[in-house]
Coordinates of C-alpha atoms in Angstrom, one line a residue:
Chain Z
M1 CA -59.3 15.9 22.9
R2 CA -60.3 19.5 22.3
R3 CA -64.0 18.6 23.0
R4 CA -63.1 16.9 26.3
L5 CA -61.0 19.9 27.4
E6 CA -63.8 22.3 26.5
Q7 CA -66.4 20.2 28.3
I8 CA -64.7 20.4 31.7
E9 CA -66.8 22.5 34.0
I10 CA -65.2 25.5 35.6
P11 CA -67.0 26.4 38.8
G12 CA -68.5 29.9 38.6
E13 CA -67.4 30.5 35.0
R14 CA -70.2 32.8 34.1
D15 CA -69.8 34.9 37.2
A16 CA -66.1 35.0 36.7
S17 CA -66.6 36.3 33.1
E18 CA -68.8 39.2 34.3
R19 CA -66.5 40.0 37.2
A20 CA -63.5 40.1 34.9
W21 CA -65.3 42.2 32.3
R22 CA -66.2 44.8 34.9
V23 CA -62.6 45.0 36.0
V24 CA -61.2 45.2 32.5
R25 CA -63.8 47.8 31.6
S26 CA -62.9 49.9 34.6
A27 CA -59.2 49.6 33.8
F28 CA -59.9 50.6 30.2
A29 CA -61.8 53.7 31.3
E30 CA -58.5 55.1 32.5
Y31 CA -56.7 54.2 29.3
E32 CA -55.6 57.2 27.3
P33 CA -55.2 56.6 23.6
R34 CA -51.7 57.3 22.3
P35 CA -50.1 56.8 19.0
P36 CA -49.1 53.2 18.8
A37 CA -45.4 52.7 19.2
R38 CA -43.4 51.5 16.1
R39 CA -41.5 48.5 17.3
S40 CA -39.7 45.6 15.8
I41 CA -41.3 42.2 16.2
G42 CA -38.4 41.1 18.4
L43 CA -38.9 44.0 20.7
A44 CA -42.6 43.4 20.9
A45 CA -42.0 39.8 21.9
G46 CA -39.6 41.0 24.6
T47 CA -42.2 43.3 26.0
A48 CA -44.7 40.5 26.1
A49 CA -42.3 38.3 28.0
A50 CA -41.6 41.1 30.4
A51 CA -45.3 41.5 31.1
V52 CA -45.3 38.1 32.8
V53 CA -45.6 39.0 36.5
A54 CA -44.0 36.6 38.9
L55 CA -46.1 35.3 41.7
V56 CA -44.9 35.8 45.2
V57 CA -43.4 32.5 46.2
V58 CA -44.7 31.5 49.6
A59 CA -43.5 28.4 51.2
V60 CA -45.3 27.5 54.3
S61 CA -44.1 24.4 56.0
P62 CA -46.6 22.0 57.5
A63 CA -47.8 22.8 61.0
G64 CA -45.9 21.2 63.7
P65 CA -47.3 20.1 67.0
A66 CA -49.2 22.8 68.7
L67 CA -47.1 24.9 71.0
V68 CA -49.7 26.1 73.2
R69 CA -49.4 27.7 76.6
T70 CA -52.9 28.0 77.7
V71 CA -53.6 30.6 80.3
R72 CA -57.2 29.6 81.0
N73 CA -58.4 30.1 84.4
A74 CA -62.2 30.4 85.1
V75 CA -62.2 33.6 83.0
G76 CA -58.9 35.6 83.0
S77 CA -55.4 35.1 84.2
E78 CA -55.2 34.6 88.0
H79 CA -51.8 36.4 87.9
A80 CA -53.2 39.5 86.3
E81 CA -51.9 42.8 87.7
R82 CA -54.6 45.1 89.2
A83 CA -53.4 48.1 87.3
L84 CA -51.5 49.0 84.2
V85 CA -48.3 50.3 85.7
A86 CA -46.1 50.1 82.6
L87 CA -46.0 48.7 79.1
P88 CA -43.6 45.8 78.7
S89 CA -42.0 47.6 75.7
S90 CA -41.4 51.2 74.5
G91 CA -44.1 53.1 72.6
R92 CA -47.5 54.5 73.3
L93 CA -51.0 53.0 73.1
L94 CA -54.0 54.6 71.6
V95 CA -57.2 53.3 73.2
D96 CA -60.9 54.1 72.5
S97 CA -63.2 53.6 75.4
G98 CA -66.7 54.7 76.3
A99 CA -65.1 57.8 78.0
G100 CA -63.2 58.8 74.8
S101 CA -59.8 58.3 73.2
W102 CA -56.8 57.8 75.4
I103 CA -53.0 57.8 75.1
V104 CA -51.2 55.3 77.3
N105 CA -47.5 56.0 77.8
A106 CA -44.8 53.4 78.3
D107 CA -44.8 54.2 82.0
G108 CA -48.5 53.4 82.3
S109 CA -49.6 57.0 82.6
K110 CA -52.8 57.9 80.6
R111 CA -54.2 61.0 79.0
L112 CA -57.7 61.4 77.8
L113 CA -57.7 63.2 74.5
G114 CA -61.4 63.9 74.4
R115 CA -64.7 62.3 73.9
Y116 CA -64.0 60.7 70.6
A117 CA -65.4 57.4 69.4
S118 CA -62.5 56.2 67.2
S119 CA -59.0 57.3 66.6
S120 CA -55.7 56.4 64.9
W121 CA -52.1 57.5 65.0
S122 CA -50.4 59.8 62.5
P123 CA -47.3 58.2 60.9
H124 CA -44.8 59.0 63.7
G125 CA -47.3 59.4 66.5
L126 CA -47.0 63.2 66.5
F127 CA -50.8 63.6 66.2
E128 CA -53.9 61.5 66.3
I129 CA -56.8 61.7 64.0
V130 CA -60.1 61.2 65.9
A131 CA -63.8 61.0 65.0
H132 CA -67.0 61.5 67.0
G133 CA -70.5 61.9 65.6
H134 CA -70.2 64.1 62.5
E135 CA -66.8 65.5 63.5
L136 CA -63.3 64.6 62.2
A137 CA -60.4 66.2 64.1
A138 CA -56.6 66.2 64.3
V139 CA -55.4 66.5 67.9
D140 CA -51.9 66.5 69.4
P141 CA -50.8 64.1 72.2
K142 CA -52.0 66.7 74.8
G143 CA -55.5 66.7 73.3
S144 CA -55.3 70.1 71.7
V145 CA -57.4 70.2 68.5
R146 CA -55.3 71.3 65.5
W147 CA -58.1 71.3 63.0
S148 CA -61.6 69.8 62.7
I149 CA -64.3 69.4 60.0
E150 CA -67.9 68.3 60.2
R151 CA -69.7 66.2 57.6
E152 CA -73.3 65.1 57.2
G153 CA -72.9 61.3 57.8
A154 CA -71.5 59.7 60.9
V155 CA -67.7 60.0 60.7
R156 CA -65.7 56.9 61.5
D157 CA -62.5 54.9 60.8
P158 CA -60.1 57.8 60.1
R159 CA -56.7 56.8 58.8
W160 CA -53.7 58.9 58.3
S161 CA -51.6 58.2 55.2
P162 CA -48.0 56.9 55.8
D163 CA -46.5 60.2 54.7
G164 CA -48.9 62.3 56.8
Y165 CA -50.2 64.3 53.9
R166 CA -53.7 62.7 53.6
V167 CA -56.4 61.4 55.9
A168 CA -59.0 59.0 54.6
Y169 CA -62.3 58.4 56.5
Q170 CA -65.8 57.3 56.1
A171 CA -68.8 59.6 56.4
G172 CA -72.0 57.7 56.3
S173 CA -71.6 55.3 53.4
S174 CA -69.1 57.5 51.6
L175 CA -65.3 57.4 51.6
R176 CA -63.6 60.8 51.8
V177 CA -60.1 62.1 51.7
V178 CA -58.8 65.3 53.3
A179 CA -55.3 66.8 53.4
G180 CA -53.2 66.3 56.5
D181 CA -53.8 70.0 57.4
G182 CA -57.6 69.7 57.2
T183 CA -57.9 71.4 53.8
G184 CA -59.2 70.0 50.5
D185 CA -61.8 67.6 51.8
R186 CA -63.4 65.7 49.0
L187 CA -65.4 62.6 48.1
L188 CA -63.4 59.6 46.9
A189 CA -66.2 57.0 46.6
A190 CA -69.9 57.5 47.2
N191 CA -71.0 54.1 48.3
V192 CA -68.6 51.8 50.2
A193 CA -68.8 49.0 52.7
A194 CA -68.4 49.7 56.4
V195 CA -64.8 48.4 56.4
S196 CA -61.9 50.7 57.4
P197 CA -60.0 52.0 54.5
E198 CA -56.3 51.3 54.7
W199 CA -53.4 53.2 53.2
Q200 CA -50.7 51.2 51.5
P201 CA -47.4 51.7 53.3
G202 CA -44.6 53.1 51.1
S203 CA -47.0 54.1 48.3
A204 CA -47.8 57.5 46.9
H205 CA -51.3 57.8 48.4
A206 CA -52.7 54.4 47.4
L207 CA -55.7 53.5 49.5
A208 CA -57.4 50.1 49.8
Y209 CA -61.1 49.9 50.5
V210 CA -64.0 47.6 50.2
T211 CA -66.7 48.5 47.7
R212 CA -70.4 48.2 48.5
T213 CA -70.5 45.0 46.5
G214 CA -67.7 43.5 48.5
A215 CA -64.8 44.0 46.1
V216 CA -61.4 45.2 47.2
R217 CA -60.2 48.3 45.3
I218 CA -56.9 50.1 45.5
V219 CA -57.0 53.7 44.2
N220 CA -54.5 56.5 44.0
T221 CA -56.4 59.1 46.0
D222 CA -54.7 62.0 44.2
T223 CA -55.6 61.0 40.7
G224 CA -58.6 58.8 41.4
A225 CA -57.0 56.1 39.2
S226 CA -57.8 52.5 40.1
V227 CA -54.5 50.7 40.9
A228 CA -55.9 47.2 41.5
Y229 CA -59.3 45.5 41.9
W230 CA -60.3 42.1 43.2
R231 CA -63.6 40.5 44.0
G232 CA -63.5 37.1 45.7
R233 CA -66.2 34.8 46.8
N234 CA -66.1 36.0 50.4
R235 CA -66.9 39.5 51.5
P236 CA -64.0 41.2 53.2
L237 CA -64.6 42.4 56.7
R238 CA -61.2 43.9 57.3
L239 CA -58.1 44.8 55.3
V240 CA -54.6 44.9 56.8
W241 CA -51.4 45.9 55.0
S242 CA -48.0 44.5 55.8
A243 CA -45.6 47.0 57.1
D244 CA -43.7 47.2 53.8
G245 CA -46.9 47.5 51.8
K246 CA -46.2 44.5 49.7
L247 CA -48.9 42.2 51.1
L248 CA -52.5 42.8 51.9
L249 CA -54.6 40.6 54.3
S250 CA -58.2 40.5 53.4
L251 CA -60.2 38.9 56.3
G252 CA -63.6 37.4 55.8
H253 CA -65.8 35.8 58.4
R254 CA -63.9 32.5 58.1
T255 CA -61.5 33.2 55.3
I256 CA -58.1 34.8 54.9
D257 CA -56.7 36.0 51.6
V258 CA -53.2 37.1 51.4
R259 CA -52.7 39.2 48.3
T260 CA -49.9 41.2 46.7
S261 CA -50.1 44.9 46.3
G262 CA -51.5 44.3 42.8
L263 CA -54.1 42.0 44.5
A264 CA -52.7 38.9 42.9
R265 CA -53.3 35.9 45.1
V266 CA -50.6 34.6 47.4
E267 CA -52.6 32.4 49.7
S268 CA -56.2 31.7 50.5
L269 CA -57.3 29.9 53.6
L270 CA -60.7 28.7 54.9
L271 CA -61.0 28.2 58.6
R272 CA -63.5 25.6 59.8
D273 CA -65.2 26.0 63.2
T274 CA -63.4 29.2 63.9
T275 CA -64.4 32.8 63.3
I276 CA -61.7 35.3 62.4
V277 CA -61.8 38.2 64.8
A278 CA -58.7 40.3 64.1
A279 CA -55.2 40.3 62.6
A280 CA -52.2 42.4 62.5
W281 CA -48.9 42.2 60.5
A282 CA -45.7 42.3 62.5
P283 CA -43.8 45.7 62.2
Q284 CA -41.1 43.8 60.3
G285 CA -41.2 40.7 58.1
D286 CA -43.9 38.5 56.7
R287 CA -45.7 37.2 59.7
Y288 CA -49.0 38.2 61.2
A289 CA -50.9 37.7 64.4
L290 CA -54.4 36.3 64.1
I291 CA -57.2 36.0 66.6
G292 CA -59.8 33.3 66.0
Y293 CA -62.9 32.5 68.1
Q294 CA -64.2 28.9 68.4
P295 CA -67.9 29.0 69.4
A296 CA -68.0 25.3 70.1
H297 CA -65.4 25.7 72.8
D298 CA -66.2 29.3 73.6
R299 CA -62.6 30.2 73.4
S300 CA -60.3 32.5 71.5
I301 CA -56.9 31.6 70.1
A302 CA -54.1 33.9 69.2
V303 CA -51.5 32.7 66.8
I304 CA -48.5 34.1 64.9
R305 CA -48.5 32.8 61.3
P306 CA -45.4 33.3 59.3
L307 CA -45.7 33.0 55.5
H308 CA -42.6 31.0 55.4
G309 CA -42.8 28.9 58.5
A310 CA -45.0 27.0 60.8
P311 CA -47.7 28.9 62.7
R312 CA -47.3 29.2 66.4
N313 CA -50.0 29.5 69.0
V314 CA -49.2 32.1 71.6
F315 CA -52.4 32.3 73.7
V316 CA -55.7 30.6 74.3
G317 CA -58.4 32.2 76.5
T318 CA -62.0 31.5 77.4
G319 CA -64.5 33.7 75.7
R320 CA -63.7 36.6 73.4
I321 CA -60.4 38.3 72.5
D322 CA -61.4 41.4 70.4
G323 CA -58.1 42.9 69.3
V324 CA -54.4 42.4 68.7
N325 CA -51.6 44.9 68.4
W326 CA -47.8 44.4 68.0
S327 CA -45.4 46.4 70.1
P328 CA -43.2 48.7 67.9
N329 CA -40.2 46.4 68.4
A330 CA -42.3 43.3 67.5
R331 CA -41.4 41.5 70.8
W332 CA -44.8 41.7 72.3
L333 CA -48.4 41.1 71.3
L334 CA -51.2 43.0 73.2
L335 CA -54.4 41.0 73.2
A336 CA -57.6 42.6 74.3
W337 CA -59.4 39.9 76.2
R338 CA -62.9 41.3 76.6
T339 CA -64.5 38.3 78.4
A340 CA -61.9 38.6 81.2
D341 CA -61.8 42.4 81.1
Q342 CA -58.0 42.0 80.8
W343 CA -55.2 43.0 78.5
V344 CA -52.7 40.2 77.9
F345 CA -49.1 41.0 76.8
A346 CA -47.6 37.9 75.2
R347 CA -44.0 37.5 74.1
T348 CA -43.7 36.8 70.4
S349 CA -40.3 35.0 70.5
G350 CA -37.9 33.4 72.9
A351 CA -39.0 32.2 76.3
R352 CA -42.8 32.3 76.6
R353 CA -43.9 35.1 78.9
I354 CA -47.3 36.5 79.7
H355 CA -48.3 39.6 81.5
A356 CA -51.9 40.2 82.2
V357 CA -53.6 43.4 83.5
A358 CA -57.1 43.3 85.0
S359 CA -60.0 45.7 85.2
I360 CA -59.3 47.4 81.9
S361 CA -62.7 48.9 81.5
S362 CA -62.7 50.7 84.8
Q363 CA -59.1 51.9 84.3
F364 CA -60.5 53.7 81.2
H365 CA -63.7 54.8 82.9
S366 CA -65.8 52.8 80.6
R367 CA -68.7 50.4 80.9
A368 CA -67.8 48.8 77.5
F369 CA -64.5 47.1 77.1
P370 CA -62.0 49.5 75.4
R371 CA -60.8 49.0 71.9
L372 CA -57.1 49.0 70.9
A373 CA -56.5 51.7 68.3
G374 CA -52.8 51.3 67.9
W375 CA -49.4 50.8 69.5
C376 CA -47.1 53.4 68.1
C377 CA -43.5 54.4 68.0
Chain P
M1 CA -57.1 45.9 18.2
R2 CA -56.9 49.1 16.2
G3 CA -60.2 50.3 17.7
A4 CA -59.1 49.4 21.2
Q5 CA -55.9 51.3 20.8
A6 CA -58.0 54.3 19.7
G7 CA -60.0 54.1 22.9
H8 CA -63.2 52.5 21.7
A9 CA -64.7 50.5 24.5
S10 CA -66.8 48.4 22.2
D11 CA -63.7 47.1 20.5
V12 CA -62.1 46.2 23.9
E13 CA -65.3 44.4 24.8
A14 CA -65.1 42.5 21.6
L15 CA -61.6 41.5 22.3
F16 CA -62.5 40.4 25.8
R17 CA -65.5 38.4 24.7
A18 CA -63.4 36.6 22.0
Y19 CA -60.5 35.8 24.2
W20 CA -61.7 35.6 27.8
R21 CA -63.2 32.1 27.8
P22 CA -60.2 30.3 26.2
A23 CA -57.8 32.2 28.5
L24 CA -59.8 31.3 31.6
R25 CA -60.1 27.7 30.5
A26 CA -56.4 27.4 29.7
A27 CA -55.5 28.8 33.1
F28 CA -57.9 26.5 34.8
L29 CA -56.7 23.4 33.1
V30 CA -53.2 24.1 34.3
V31 CA -53.9 25.3 37.9
H32 CA -57.1 23.3 38.6
D33 CA -58.3 26.1 40.8
A34 CA -61.2 28.3 39.6
A35 CA -60.4 31.3 41.7
A36 CA -56.7 31.2 40.7
A37 CA -57.6 30.8 37.1
E38 CA -59.8 33.8 37.2
D39 CA -57.1 35.8 38.8
I40 CA -54.6 34.7 36.2
A41 CA -56.8 35.4 33.2
Q42 CA -58.0 38.7 34.6
E43 CA -54.4 39.8 35.3
A44 CA -53.4 38.9 31.8
F45 CA -56.2 41.2 30.4
L46 CA -55.2 44.0 32.7
A47 CA -51.6 43.7 31.6
A48 CA -53.0 43.9 28.0
I49 CA -54.9 47.1 28.9
R50 CA -51.9 48.6 30.6
R51 CA -49.7 48.0 27.5
L52 CA -52.3 48.5 24.9
H53 CA -50.6 51.5 23.4
L54 CA -47.3 49.5 23.1
F55 CA -48.9 46.6 21.2
D56 CA -47.7 46.0 17.7
R57 CA -50.9 45.6 15.6
R58 CA -49.1 43.5 13.1
R59 CA -48.9 40.7 15.6
P60 CA -51.9 38.6 16.7
F61 CA -53.3 39.3 20.1
G62 CA -54.0 35.7 21.1
P63 CA -50.5 34.3 21.3
W64 CA -49.4 37.3 23.3
L65 CA -52.3 36.8 25.8
H66 CA -51.9 33.1 26.0
R67 CA -48.2 33.3 26.7
I68 CA -48.9 35.4 29.8
V69 CA -51.8 33.1 30.9
V70 CA -49.9 29.9 30.5
N71 CA -46.6 31.1 32.0
R72 CA -48.4 32.6 35.0
A73 CA -50.4 29.4 35.5
I74 CA -47.2 27.3 35.5
D75 CA -45.7 29.7 38.0
W76 CA -48.8 29.6 40.2
T77 CA -48.8 25.8 40.2
R78 CA -45.1 25.5 41.0
T79 CA -45.6 27.9 43.9
R80 CA -48.6 26.0 45.1
Q81 CA -46.6 22.8 45.1
L82 CA -44.1 24.4 47.5
R83 CA -46.7 25.0 50.1
A84 CA -48.3 22.5 52.3
E85 CA -51.6 23.3 53.9
T86 CA -51.3 24.0 57.6
A87 CA -53.4 23.7 60.6
L88 CA -53.3 27.2 62.1
V89 CA -54.5 26.4 65.5
D90 CA -54.4 23.3 67.6
T91 CA -57.9 22.2 67.0
G92 CA -59.0 24.4 64.2
V93 CA -58.6 23.2 60.6
W94 CA -57.6 25.3 57.7
A95 CA -58.1 24.0 54.2
D96 CA -58.4 25.2 50.7
E97 CA -61.5 24.5 48.8
R98 CA -60.5 22.2 46.0
D99 CA -62.4 19.6 44.1
V100 CA -61.1 17.7 41.2
S101 CA -64.0 15.5 40.2
D102 CA -63.9 15.5 36.4
E103 CA -62.2 12.5 34.8
T104 CA -60.2 14.4 32.3
L105 CA -59.2 17.0 34.9
A106 CA -58.1 14.2 37.2
A107 CA -56.0 12.8 34.4
L108 CA -54.4 16.2 33.8
A109 CA -53.7 16.5 37.5
R110 CA -51.3 13.6 37.2
L111 CA -49.1 15.6 34.8
T112 CA -46.6 18.3 35.8
P113 CA -47.7 21.9 35.2
E114 CA -45.2 22.1 32.3
H115 CA -46.8 19.0 30.6
R116 CA -50.3 20.4 31.2
A117 CA -49.3 23.6 29.6
V118 CA -48.2 22.1 26.3
I119 CA -51.3 19.9 26.2
V120 CA -53.5 22.9 26.7
L121 CA -51.7 25.0 24.2
R122 CA -51.8 22.2 21.6
H123 CA -55.2 20.6 22.1
L124 CA -57.3 23.4 23.5
L125 CA -55.8 26.5 21.9
G126 CA -54.6 24.8 18.7
Y127 CA -51.0 25.9 18.5
S128 CA -48.5 23.9 16.6
P129 CA -45.5 22.5 18.4
G130 CA -43.3 25.2 16.8
E131 CA -45.6 27.9 18.0
I132 CA -45.7 26.4 21.5
A133 CA -41.9 26.3 21.6
E134 CA -41.8 30.0 20.8
L135 CA -44.5 30.8 23.3
L136 CA -42.9 29.0 26.2
D137 CA -39.3 29.7 25.1
L138 CA -38.5 26.0 24.8
P139 CA -36.7 23.8 22.3
R140 CA -39.1 22.2 19.9
G141 CA -37.9 18.8 20.9
T142 CA -38.8 19.5 24.5
V143 CA -42.3 20.5 23.4
N144 CA -42.7 17.3 21.4
S145 CA -41.5 15.1 24.2
R146 CA -43.8 16.8 26.6
L147 CA -46.7 16.3 24.3
R148 CA -45.9 12.7 23.8
R149 CA -45.5 12.1 27.5
G150 CA -48.7 14.0 28.3
L151 CA -50.8 12.2 25.8
D152 CA -49.5 8.8 27.0
T153 CA -50.6 9.7 30.5
L154 CA -54.0 11.0 29.3
K155 CA -54.6 8.1 26.8
E156 CA -56.2 5.8 29.3
T157 CA -58.8 8.2 30.4
V158 CA -59.3 10.7 27.6
L159 CA -58.5 9.2 24.3
R160 CA -60.4 6.0 25.1
E161 CA -63.7 8.0 24.7
T162 CA -62.7 10.3 21.8

């Protein structure tokens, strides 16, 4: 019996061993020897039992029939408004266009912050962190620069920590962290993948990023300590934290991995015939919006996928949808439909409603279709 | 273990090399998913590293590690059984990559995770029924009955060739 059990082939066993050893070695590098505790045998057994970490229980019911409302005209919604006169919900949008970074207010008014290439909100929308060329800058909603720094490599993907005290960004191939007031800039990792780093909500400066070799690492940026590490078979192209910081989406070309904050597996999905484009967790709860592109049909599909319920299709459009953002109250999804040069606002619950706005590029004085950088409070 | 607690990397590597393969195999034989087994075994080792300074050197390392591995593997399998795979979009198909082609593995798959666990602990890792009862916090009679039931199920496919 033992021989039979030992002969069973485990796919990728050798690679798994080396991966695991690297992780264990890395974890041990942070171990500080202490005098061993004197403990009773009973207490030691209790400790071992307590070390068993419960997996997140995720019950996903089978998919029901597709609930699709397809708004598929030639290209674009024929009912699209000609101009963005108001957002369907409260909050403000941050948009990166060829002309620079913009703030769009709930009444539809827009303000150009400056000629920046990428931007993101500070935690409560009081400031924006922006990047252009070699410059990283913090600006207020009127576009006034509060501080800026310059670095050698091209600066991109700035992200403000949830408490506002840190900013992570990439400069060339390196990952750096600077204090929220622009001081104390320092290198965090010298060689990382070109994937946006993402702060864990609710944590004390825990940052998830993708290493050059395609592993996901979570580090405490203040101490440099590795909090968690995971390397899967598929290279992550994007990381997305849930609003409560308990779940992390790791998106590959056709794969989705839902992981806990310790990077233990919750769910892994492989998508056939569909490329994953973007995803965003809802502001509350365990559901996320997902955009997939199906080349065979040249169409993009937007769905909301709860971890504990059936997925629901909310929109299908010809060509490419590039981005998705939730409204702060979670009642609307904003879909950036590049092929139609439209934004589509889709209700996320209740009666199905769609608002489309046309000519988005020209409204932001841009030849390229603008990128959604966030819908804030 | 003494060297590992003192911070010697070579001793940690020796521990890893000695215990990794059985831990991975035990997890795999319960969950039947290579990626999940890797996660489970890796997490068990990381838990060991995190609690290295608390470990009582008078106790053997193996049972402590195997208890974590097997219990986590059972939990993972139960969780998996609660989930049905879903079609995310109307025409797209989502699926997990799974392949149970080995005859013995297929026979194990017919058992519940609890039965697989006692079979793995007994026949792969070599624990006695009494030790298994302690590891899984079960009455010894329950362990014996699970062993009997598991072996009965496996008999047709495994014992026939041993």
